[in-house]
mmCIF file of C-alpha atoms and ligand atoms in Angstrom:
data_model
loop_
_atom_site.group_PDB
_atom_site.id
_atom_site.type_symbol
_atom_site.label_atom_id
_atom_site.label_comp_id
_atom_site.label_asym_id
_atom_site.label_seq_id
_atom_site.Cartn_x
_atom_site.Cartn_y
_atom_site.Cartn_z
ATOM 1 C CA MET E 1 14.077 3.948 24.515
ATOM 2 C CA GLU E 2 12.335 0.611 24.818
ATOM 3 C CA LYS E 3 12.687 -1.648 21.823
ATOM 4 C CA ALA E 4 9.592 -2.520 19.791
ATOM 5 C CA LYS E 5 8.442 -6.093 20.193
ATOM 6 C CA VAL E 6 8.031 -8.493 17.296
ATOM 7 C CA LEU E 7 6.922 -12.077 16.857
ATOM 8 C CA VAL E 8 8.433 -14.315 14.170
ATOM 9 C CA THR E 9 5.856 -17.026 13.687
ATOM 10 C CA ARG E 10 8.011 -19.753 12.146
ATOM 11 C CA ALA E 11 11.664 -20.797 12.004
ATOM 12 C CA VAL E 12 13.736 -18.621 9.691
ATOM 13 C CA PHE E 13 17.462 -18.152 8.787
ATOM 14 C CA PRO E 14 19.210 -17.374 12.121
ATOM 15 C CA ASP E 15 20.993 -14.338 10.709
ATOM 16 C CA VAL E 16 17.567 -12.800 9.896
ATOM 17 C CA ILE E 17 16.616 -13.221 13.543
ATOM 18 C CA GLY E 18 19.946 -11.527 14.375
ATOM 19 C CA GLN E 19 19.159 -8.625 12.036
ATOM 20 C CA LEU E 20 15.719 -8.159 13.678
ATOM 21 C CA GLU E 21 17.309 -8.308 17.134
ATOM 22 C CA GLN E 22 19.340 -5.173 16.299
ATOM 23 C CA TYR E 23 16.104 -3.220 16.260
ATOM 24 C CA PHE E 24 13.527 -5.264 18.225
ATOM 25 C CA GLU E 25 12.901 -7.498 21.127
ATOM 26 C CA VAL E 26 12.208 -10.657 19.183
ATOM 27 C CA GLU E 27 10.080 -13.645 20.168
ATOM 28 C CA ALA E 28 11.277 -16.260 17.656
ATOM 29 C CA ASN E 29 10.029 -19.765 16.976
ATOM 30 C CA GLN E 30 13.211 -21.524 15.863
ATOM 31 C CA ASP E 31 11.775 -24.881 17.022
ATOM 32 C CA ASP E 32 9.240 -24.284 14.255
ATOM 33 C CA ARG E 33 6.222 -25.243 16.261
ATOM 34 C CA ILE E 34 2.994 -24.745 14.377
ATOM 35 C CA LEU E 35 0.896 -22.267 16.378
ATOM 36 C CA SER E 36 -2.814 -22.760 16.655
ATOM 37 C CA PRO E 37 -4.936 -19.676 15.934
ATOM 38 C CA ALA E 38 -5.562 -19.295 19.694
ATOM 39 C CA GLU E 39 -1.806 -19.485 20.467
ATOM 40 C CA LEU E 40 -1.111 -17.015 17.692
ATOM 41 C CA ALA E 41 -3.723 -14.576 19.066
ATOM 42 C CA GLU E 42 -2.139 -14.923 22.512
ATOM 43 C CA LYS E 43 1.439 -14.353 21.198
ATOM 44 C CA VAL E 44 0.356 -11.336 19.142
ATOM 45 C CA GLN E 45 -0.644 -9.526 22.336
ATOM 46 C CA GLY E 46 1.964 -6.962 23.304
ATOM 47 C CA LYS E 47 3.717 -7.157 19.885
ATOM 48 C CA ASP E 48 4.162 -4.201 17.584
ATOM 49 C CA GLY E 49 4.758 -6.293 14.461
ATOM 50 C CA ILE E 50 4.779 -9.896 13.246
ATOM 51 C CA PHE E 51 6.820 -11.692 10.661
ATOM 52 C CA THR E 52 4.572 -14.396 9.179
ATOM 53 C CA THR E 53 4.439 -17.087 6.435
ATOM 54 C CA PRO E 54 1.482 -18.365 4.502
ATOM 55 C CA SER E 55 1.232 -21.311 6.969
ATOM 56 C CA GLU E 56 -0.393 -18.996 9.512
ATOM 57 C CA ARG E 57 -3.848 -17.617 8.977
ATOM 58 C CA ILE E 58 -3.861 -13.979 10.164
ATOM 59 C CA THR E 59 -7.573 -13.669 10.668
ATOM 60 C CA ALA E 60 -9.643 -10.706 11.880
ATOM 61 C CA GLU E 61 -9.682 -12.439 15.302
ATOM 62 C CA VAL E 62 -5.915 -12.699 15.455
ATOM 63 C CA LEU E 63 -5.570 -9.065 14.511
ATOM 64 C CA ALA E 64 -8.247 -7.988 16.994
ATOM 65 C CA ALA E 65 -6.279 -9.718 19.772
ATOM 66 C CA ASN E 66 -3.932 -6.748 19.843
ATOM 67 C CA PRO E 67 -5.226 -3.227 19.080
ATOM 68 C CA SER E 68 -1.670 -1.838 19.132
ATOM 69 C CA LEU E 69 -0.358 -4.220 16.403
ATOM 70 C CA LYS E 70 1.151 -2.060 13.603
ATOM 71 C CA ALA E 71 2.507 -4.392 10.949
ATOM 72 C CA VAL E 72 2.135 -7.903 9.515
ATOM 73 C CA CYS E 73 5.073 -8.776 7.208
ATOM 74 C CA ASN E 74 4.577 -11.964 5.236
ATOM 75 C CA MET E 75 7.557 -13.927 3.849
ATOM 76 C CA ALA E 76 5.772 -14.731 0.565
ATOM 77 C CA VAL E 77 4.480 -12.918 -2.442
ATOM 78 C CA GLY E 78 1.030 -14.476 -1.875
ATOM 79 C CA PHE E 79 -0.995 -13.028 1.001
ATOM 80 C CA ASN E 80 -4.251 -14.871 0.998
ATOM 81 C CA ASN E 81 -3.444 -16.039 4.549
ATOM 82 C CA ILE E 82 -4.014 -12.493 5.772
ATOM 83 C CA ASP E 83 -7.346 -10.756 6.252
ATOM 84 C CA ILE E 84 -6.183 -7.531 4.519
ATOM 85 C CA ALA E 85 -9.529 -5.810 4.840
ATOM 86 C CA ALA E 86 -9.553 -6.326 8.647
ATOM 87 C CA ALA E 87 -5.896 -5.169 8.823
ATOM 88 C CA THR E 88 -6.655 -2.050 6.848
ATOM 89 C CA GLN E 89 -9.701 -1.325 8.934
ATOM 90 C CA ALA E 90 -7.482 -1.576 12.016
ATOM 91 C CA GLY E 91 -4.753 0.574 10.431
ATOM 92 C CA ILE E 92 -2.259 -2.318 10.397
ATOM 93 C CA MET E 93 0.360 -2.299 7.546
ATOM 94 C CA VAL E 94 0.588 -5.574 5.551
ATOM 95 C CA THR E 95 3.558 -6.361 3.318
ATOM 96 C CA ASN E 96 4.688 -9.173 1.014
ATOM 97 C CA THR E 97 7.874 -10.141 -0.820
ATOM 98 C CA PRO E 98 7.286 -9.626 -4.555
ATOM 99 C CA ASP E 99 9.795 -9.844 -7.390
ATOM 100 C CA VAL E 100 12.650 -11.518 -5.534
ATOM 101 C CA LEU E 101 11.110 -14.986 -6.282
ATOM 102 C CA ASN E 102 9.921 -14.508 -9.879
ATOM 103 C CA GLU E 103 12.825 -16.156 -11.697
ATOM 104 C CA THR E 104 13.305 -19.037 -9.189
ATOM 105 C CA THR E 105 9.577 -19.832 -9.176
ATOM 106 C CA ALA E 106 9.507 -19.723 -13.036
ATOM 107 C CA ASP E 107 12.514 -22.076 -13.112
ATOM 108 C CA PHE E 108 10.609 -24.478 -10.952
ATOM 109 C CA ALA E 109 7.462 -24.278 -13.066
ATOM 110 C CA TRP E 110 9.630 -25.492 -15.941
ATOM 111 C CA ALA E 111 11.162 -28.210 -13.808
ATOM 112 C CA LEU E 112 7.646 -29.484 -12.994
ATOM 113 C CA LEU E 113 6.501 -29.155 -16.612
ATOM 114 C CA LEU E 114 9.385 -31.115 -18.020
ATOM 115 C CA ALA E 115 9.284 -33.715 -15.248
ATOM 116 C CA THR E 116 5.585 -34.189 -15.801
ATOM 117 C CA ALA E 117 5.467 -34.235 -19.609
ATOM 118 C CA ARG E 118 8.547 -36.455 -19.859
ATOM 119 C CA ARG E 119 7.598 -38.688 -16.933
ATOM 120 C CA VAL E 120 10.833 -38.135 -15.079
ATOM 121 C CA THR E 121 9.788 -39.089 -11.537
ATOM 122 C CA GLU E 122 7.534 -41.955 -12.594
ATOM 123 C CA SER E 123 10.296 -43.596 -14.605
ATOM 124 C CA GLU E 124 12.811 -42.984 -11.841
ATOM 125 C CA HIS E 125 10.619 -44.686 -9.274
ATOM 126 C CA TRP E 126 10.310 -47.647 -11.727
ATOM 127 C CA LEU E 127 14.057 -47.851 -12.204
ATOM 128 C CA ARG E 128 14.659 -47.679 -8.416
ATOM 129 C CA ALA E 129 12.144 -50.491 -7.927
ATOM 130 C CA GLY E 130 14.383 -52.712 -10.061
ATOM 131 C CA LYS E 131 11.889 -52.990 -12.916
ATOM 132 C CA TRP E 132 14.278 -51.972 -15.725
ATOM 133 C CA GLN E 133 15.055 -55.349 -17.379
ATOM 134 C CA LYS E 134 15.212 -54.314 -21.075
ATOM 135 C CA TRP E 135 14.868 -51.418 -23.461
ATOM 136 C CA ARG E 136 11.518 -51.134 -25.230
ATOM 137 C CA TYR E 137 10.407 -48.710 -27.925
ATOM 138 C CA ASP E 138 7.442 -47.550 -25.882
ATOM 139 C CA THR E 139 8.860 -47.293 -22.382
ATOM 140 C CA PHE E 140 7.613 -44.130 -20.713
ATOM 141 C CA LEU E 141 6.500 -42.313 -23.833
ATOM 142 C CA GLY E 142 5.613 -38.784 -22.898
ATOM 143 C CA ALA E 143 4.562 -35.546 -24.555
ATOM 144 C CA ASP E 144 6.845 -33.185 -26.370
ATOM 145 C CA VAL E 145 7.457 -29.818 -24.752
ATOM 146 C CA HIS E 146 9.363 -28.170 -27.615
ATOM 147 C CA GLY E 147 7.186 -26.877 -30.408
ATOM 148 C CA ALA E 148 4.017 -27.248 -28.322
ATOM 149 C CA THR E 149 1.485 -24.627 -27.255
ATOM 150 C CA LEU E 150 2.148 -23.299 -23.780
ATOM 151 C CA GLY E 151 -0.847 -21.840 -21.968
ATOM 152 C CA VAL E 152 -0.357 -19.518 -18.925
ATOM 153 C CA LEU E 153 -3.237 -18.677 -16.719
ATOM 154 C CA GLY E 154 -2.243 -15.616 -14.657
ATOM 155 C CA MET E 155 0.245 -13.520 -16.558
ATOM 156 C CA GLY E 156 1.783 -11.444 -13.706
ATOM 157 C CA ARG E 157 5.458 -11.216 -13.058
ATOM 158 C CA ILE E 158 5.904 -14.931 -12.514
ATOM 159 C CA GLY E 159 3.738 -15.911 -15.479
ATOM 160 C CA GLN E 160 5.783 -13.662 -17.718
ATOM 161 C CA ALA E 161 9.045 -15.148 -16.453
ATOM 162 C CA ILE E 162 7.624 -18.587 -17.267
ATOM 163 C CA ALA E 163 6.548 -17.504 -20.772
ATOM 164 C CA ARG E 164 9.974 -15.936 -21.525
ATOM 165 C CA ARG E 165 11.655 -19.264 -20.855
ATOM 166 C CA SER E 166 9.542 -20.937 -23.591
ATOM 167 C CA MET E 167 11.590 -19.199 -26.350
ATOM 168 C CA GLY E 168 14.270 -21.788 -26.075
ATOM 169 C CA PHE E 169 11.692 -24.510 -26.685
ATOM 170 C CA ASP E 170 10.253 -22.915 -29.802
ATOM 171 C CA MET E 171 6.807 -22.823 -28.266
ATOM 172 C CA LYS E 172 3.756 -20.795 -29.067
ATOM 173 C CA VAL E 173 2.445 -18.978 -25.977
ATOM 174 C CA ILE E 174 -1.150 -18.175 -25.201
ATOM 175 C CA TYR E 175 -2.319 -16.651 -21.984
ATOM 176 C CA HIS E 176 -5.303 -15.405 -20.065
ATOM 177 C CA ASN E 177 -5.227 -12.782 -17.377
ATOM 178 C CA ARG E 178 -7.598 -10.303 -15.726
ATOM 179 C CA THR E 179 -6.164 -7.634 -17.925
ATOM 180 C CA ARG E 180 -4.273 -7.856 -21.222
ATOM 181 C CA LEU E 181 -0.552 -7.010 -21.009
ATOM 182 C CA GLU E 182 1.006 -4.044 -22.771
ATOM 183 C CA PRO E 183 2.275 -5.042 -26.245
ATOM 184 C CA ALA E 184 5.921 -4.639 -25.164
ATOM 185 C CA LEU E 185 5.420 -7.095 -22.277
ATOM 186 C CA GLU E 186 3.600 -9.616 -24.560
ATOM 187 C CA ALA E 187 6.548 -9.367 -26.995
ATOM 188 C CA ARG E 188 9.035 -10.073 -24.174
ATOM 189 C CA ALA E 189 6.964 -13.012 -23.033
ATOM 190 C CA ASN E 190 7.736 -14.864 -26.265
ATOM 191 C CA ASN E 191 5.073 -12.960 -28.203
ATOM 192 C CA ALA E 192 2.323 -14.267 -25.943
ATOM 193 C CA GLN E 193 -1.125 -14.064 -27.423
ATOM 194 C CA TYR E 194 -4.028 -12.957 -25.215
ATOM 195 C CA VAL E 195 -6.974 -15.378 -25.440
ATOM 196 C CA GLY E 196 -10.231 -16.035 -23.524
ATOM 197 C CA LYS E 197 -10.075 -18.541 -20.716
ATOM 198 C CA GLU E 198 -12.027 -21.148 -22.661
ATOM 199 C CA GLU E 199 -9.687 -20.930 -25.656
ATOM 200 C CA LEU E 200 -6.707 -21.159 -23.333
ATOM 201 C CA LEU E 201 -8.060 -24.375 -21.809
ATOM 202 C CA ARG E 202 -9.011 -25.883 -25.189
ATOM 203 C CA SER E 203 -5.799 -24.967 -27.075
ATOM 204 C CA ALA E 204 -2.947 -25.455 -24.561
ATOM 205 C CA ASP E 205 -0.804 -28.568 -24.805
ATOM 206 C CA HIS E 206 0.688 -27.616 -21.460
ATOM 207 C CA LEU E 207 -1.075 -25.268 -19.099
ATOM 208 C CA ILE E 208 0.755 -23.578 -16.218
ATOM 209 C CA LEU E 209 -1.222 -21.827 -13.414
ATOM 210 C CA ALA E 210 0.506 -18.722 -12.066
ATOM 211 C CA LEU E 211 -2.344 -16.590 -10.763
ATOM 212 C CA PRO E 212 -2.686 -15.367 -7.127
ATOM 213 C CA TYR E 213 -5.376 -17.015 -4.983
ATOM 214 C CA SER E 214 -8.488 -15.093 -4.044
ATOM 215 C CA PRO E 215 -11.976 -16.348 -3.290
ATOM 216 C CA GLN E 216 -12.940 -15.187 -6.821
ATOM 217 C CA VAL E 217 -10.621 -17.763 -8.379
ATOM 218 C CA HIS E 218 -11.489 -20.642 -6.011
ATOM 219 C CA HIS E 219 -11.783 -23.778 -8.190
ATOM 220 C CA ILE E 220 -11.405 -21.732 -11.324
ATOM 221 C CA VAL E 221 -10.012 -24.988 -12.751
ATOM 222 C CA GLY E 222 -12.711 -27.536 -11.909
ATOM 223 C CA ALA E 223 -14.476 -30.447 -13.647
ATOM 224 C CA VAL E 224 -15.912 -28.293 -16.428
ATOM 225 C CA GLU E 225 -12.591 -26.598 -17.219
ATOM 226 C CA LEU E 226 -10.647 -29.900 -17.032
ATOM 227 C CA ALA E 227 -13.134 -31.387 -19.502
ATOM 228 C CA MET E 228 -12.324 -28.601 -21.984
ATOM 229 C CA MET E 229 -8.538 -29.452 -21.913
ATOM 230 C CA LYS E 230 -6.988 -31.760 -24.432
ATOM 231 C CA PRO E 231 -6.803 -35.342 -23.092
ATOM 232 C CA SER E 232 -3.072 -35.232 -24.020
ATOM 233 C CA ALA E 233 -2.511 -32.018 -21.966
ATOM 234 C CA THR E 234 -0.357 -31.443 -18.942
ATOM 235 C CA LEU E 235 -1.417 -29.189 -16.093
ATOM 236 C CA VAL E 236 1.122 -27.532 -13.823
ATOM 237 C CA ASN E 237 0.173 -25.631 -10.649
ATOM 238 C CA ILE E 238 2.817 -23.558 -8.946
ATOM 239 C CA ALA E 239 0.331 -20.921 -7.736
ATOM 240 C CA ARG E 240 -1.903 -21.837 -4.795
ATOM 241 C CA GLY E 241 -4.021 -24.736 -3.547
ATOM 242 C CA GLY E 242 -7.725 -24.024 -4.027
ATOM 243 C CA ILE E 243 -7.311 -22.619 -7.583
ATOM 244 C CA VAL E 244 -7.704 -26.208 -8.845
ATOM 245 C CA ASP E 245 -10.514 -28.482 -7.601
ATOM 246 C CA ASP E 246 -8.258 -31.269 -6.478
ATOM 247 C CA ALA E 247 -11.044 -33.870 -6.289
ATOM 248 C CA ALA E 248 -12.100 -33.124 -9.888
ATOM 249 C CA LEU E 249 -8.440 -33.243 -11.007
ATOM 250 C CA ILE E 250 -8.000 -36.676 -9.463
ATOM 251 C CA VAL E 251 -11.122 -37.932 -11.299
ATOM 252 C CA ALA E 252 -9.872 -36.466 -14.628
ATOM 253 C CA LEU E 253 -6.334 -37.904 -14.209
ATOM 254 C CA ARG E 254 -7.623 -41.335 -13.186
ATOM 255 C CA ALA E 255 -10.006 -41.463 -16.166
ATOM 256 C CA GLY E 256 -7.224 -40.389 -18.574
ATOM 257 C CA ARG E 257 -9.180 -37.286 -19.502
ATOM 258 C CA LEU E 258 -5.999 -35.327 -18.752
ATOM 259 C CA ALA E 259 -2.577 -36.816 -19.450
ATOM 260 C CA ALA E 260 -0.685 -35.660 -16.361
ATOM 261 C CA ALA E 261 -0.317 -32.994 -13.692
ATOM 262 C CA GLY E 262 2.679 -31.434 -11.921
ATOM 263 C CA LEU E 263 1.619 -29.985 -8.579
ATOM 264 C CA ASP E 264 3.598 -27.941 -6.065
ATOM 265 C CA VAL E 265 0.481 -26.710 -4.180
ATOM 266 C CA PHE E 266 -2.618 -28.405 -2.883
ATOM 267 C CA GLU E 267 -5.919 -27.707 -1.208
ATOM 268 C CA ASN E 268 -5.444 -28.069 2.579
ATOM 269 C CA GLU E 269 -1.644 -28.552 2.275
ATOM 270 C CA PRO E 270 0.302 -30.093 3.841
ATOM 271 C CA ALA E 271 -2.645 -32.505 4.271
ATOM 272 C CA PHE E 272 -3.243 -33.090 0.568
ATOM 273 C CA ASP E 273 -5.705 -35.609 -0.855
ATOM 274 C CA PRO E 274 -4.069 -39.058 -0.467
ATOM 275 C CA ALA E 275 -5.687 -40.164 -3.727
ATOM 276 C CA PHE E 276 -2.916 -38.301 -5.505
ATOM 277 C CA LEU E 277 -0.493 -40.920 -4.248
ATOM 278 C CA THR E 278 -2.370 -43.640 -6.065
ATOM 279 C CA LEU E 279 -1.844 -41.958 -9.432
ATOM 280 C CA SER E 280 1.266 -42.517 -11.590
ATOM 281 C CA ASN E 281 0.602 -39.587 -13.882
ATOM 282 C CA VAL E 282 1.343 -36.882 -11.308
ATOM 283 C CA VAL E 283 4.529 -35.206 -10.113
ATOM 284 C CA LEU E 284 4.062 -33.993 -6.549
ATOM 285 C CA THR E 285 6.315 -31.544 -4.738
ATOM 286 C CA PRO E 286 5.876 -29.938 -1.279
ATOM 287 C CA HIS E 287 5.393 -26.249 -2.138
ATOM 288 C CA ILE E 288 9.047 -25.603 -2.962
ATOM 289 C CA ALA E 289 8.828 -23.467 -6.122
ATOM 290 C CA SER E 290 10.628 -20.551 -4.480
ATOM 291 C CA ALA E 291 12.960 -22.765 -2.530
ATOM 292 C CA SER E 292 16.396 -21.969 -3.870
ATOM 293 C CA GLU E 293 18.880 -20.894 -1.193
ATOM 294 C CA PRO E 294 19.416 -17.347 -2.527
ATOM 295 C CA THR E 295 15.695 -16.793 -3.157
ATOM 296 C CA ARG E 296 14.486 -17.964 0.270
ATOM 297 C CA ARG E 297 17.216 -15.743 1.789
ATOM 298 C CA ALA E 298 16.073 -12.802 -0.362
ATOM 299 C CA MET E 299 12.494 -13.387 0.737
ATOM 300 C CA ALA E 300 13.365 -13.499 4.416
ATOM 301 C CA ASN E 301 15.511 -10.399 4.076
ATOM 302 C CA CYS E 302 12.769 -8.632 2.234
ATOM 303 C CA ALA E 303 10.239 -9.482 4.893
ATOM 304 C CA ALA E 304 12.629 -8.311 7.571
ATOM 305 C CA ALA E 305 13.336 -5.043 5.718
ATOM 306 C CA ASN E 306 9.597 -4.395 5.530
ATOM 307 C CA LEU E 307 9.195 -5.029 9.245
ATOM 308 C CA ILE E 308 12.129 -2.777 10.165
ATOM 309 C CA ALA E 309 10.822 0.016 7.952
ATOM 310 C CA ALA E 310 7.258 -0.335 9.248
ATOM 311 C CA LEU E 311 8.316 -0.047 12.932
ATOM 312 C CA THR E 312 11.006 2.587 12.531
ATOM 313 C CA GLY E 313 8.874 5.230 10.897
ATOM 314 C CA SER E 314 9.606 4.584 7.170
ATOM 315 C CA ASN E 315 7.208 3.420 4.569
ATOM 316 C CA PRO E 316 7.710 -0.345 4.060
ATOM 317 C CA PRO E 317 8.849 -0.906 0.438
ATOM 318 C CA ASN E 318 6.252 -3.636 -0.243
ATOM 319 C CA ILE E 319 3.163 -2.324 1.469
ATOM 320 C CA LEU E 320 -0.015 -3.928 0.220
ATOM 321 C CA ASN E 321 -2.493 -1.500 1.887
ATOM 322 C CA PRO E 322 -0.803 1.890 1.445
ATOM 323 C CA GLU E 323 -4.069 3.583 2.515
ATOM 324 C CA VAL E 324 -3.141 2.924 6.162
ATOM 325 C CA LEU E 325 -0.060 5.149 5.746
ATOM 326 C CA THR E 326 -2.163 8.208 5.242
ATOM 327 C CA LYS E 327 -4.559 7.364 8.138
ATOM 328 C CA GLY E 328 -2.250 9.241 10.514
HETATM 329 C C1 LIG J 1 6.625 -19.642 -0.331
HETATM 330 C C2 LIG J 1 4.778 -18.845 -1.958
HETATM 331 O O1 LIG J 1 7.540 -20.607 -0.405
HETATM 332 O O2 LIG J 1 5.593 -16.642 -2.016
HETATM 333 C C3 LIG J 1 4.617 -17.366 -2.022
HETATM 334 O O3 LIG J 1 3.432 -16.906 -2.081
HETATM 335 O O4 LIG J 1 3.873 -19.517 -2.047
HETATM 336 C C4 LIG J 1 6.115 -19.463 -1.780
HETATM 337 O O5 LIG J 1 7.134 -18.695 -2.389
HETATM 338 C C5 LIG J 1 5.705 -19.973 0.742
HETATM 339 O O6 LIG J 1 4.556 -19.297 0.711
HETATM 340 C C6 LIG J 1 6.447 -19.934 2.117
HETATM 341 O O7 LIG J 1 6.909 -18.630 2.375
#
């Protein structure tokens, strides 16, 4: 029997390509060339499934380029790069990679929070520039993390993993989410207290964003929300670009209306607003919150397992639009 054909849109661990080759005829992209939407639409033709990352926008047009496409398997928990409604309409399965990255991403949220509040990168750049001539009582004074109030906006699996870690820092946790957590989950998340969004913004000493992106939450943290935050507060975004209005954040940070921000994600990344580079009160990282070796491997394996299941007649474990399974 002829093997099904799949496209892997970006470079990935070679053994994952090898794994896929046991089942499929694979068109890989190990040179990691960024494909334009037109190239993507062309390459999707004749394929049964695609292995994607959030760098590719899988639009209705890309999906429509191939009426026989059966599955789009994203190597990420987020899937705002894929037009799910169009995929569902066309009977195409869409999958993501939940859970395997929760703990690693939560670790990184803490790395950013501590680096930002305690000015780790700013002071390191200063030291490297040869500016450390003497000790002073007020060199790089930062904010305390221990004993402070941690706010979490978006209390899903990653938000909860972030909150749990605050126990060791004796913090009070407040959170806002579309729906309130079950009491047992709140208890596990360091007795997190559910509050309204405005109270969260006003009361948090450190606010971490951990919500998925959707058009409904575009710029949910904009000028108005930033103005509600304490001027001494730290903002950390490990979620998605577009949740924060980056231009408004730059204005607030420059004016000292917000103490500092730790950002792993940006609007229009990797082409982020260059004004961030002129600010000393930011810690900027290139979307690496899930980038530990074991976790990126687990994500790639998870996406591959979904693709293999989808094209060999099993239900993919992480299907996002299960309604297509019953469509016959
Ligand atoms: C990925 C992410 O690193 O899973 C997600 O949604 O944003 C990150 O874990 C990134 O999307 C590349 O796969």
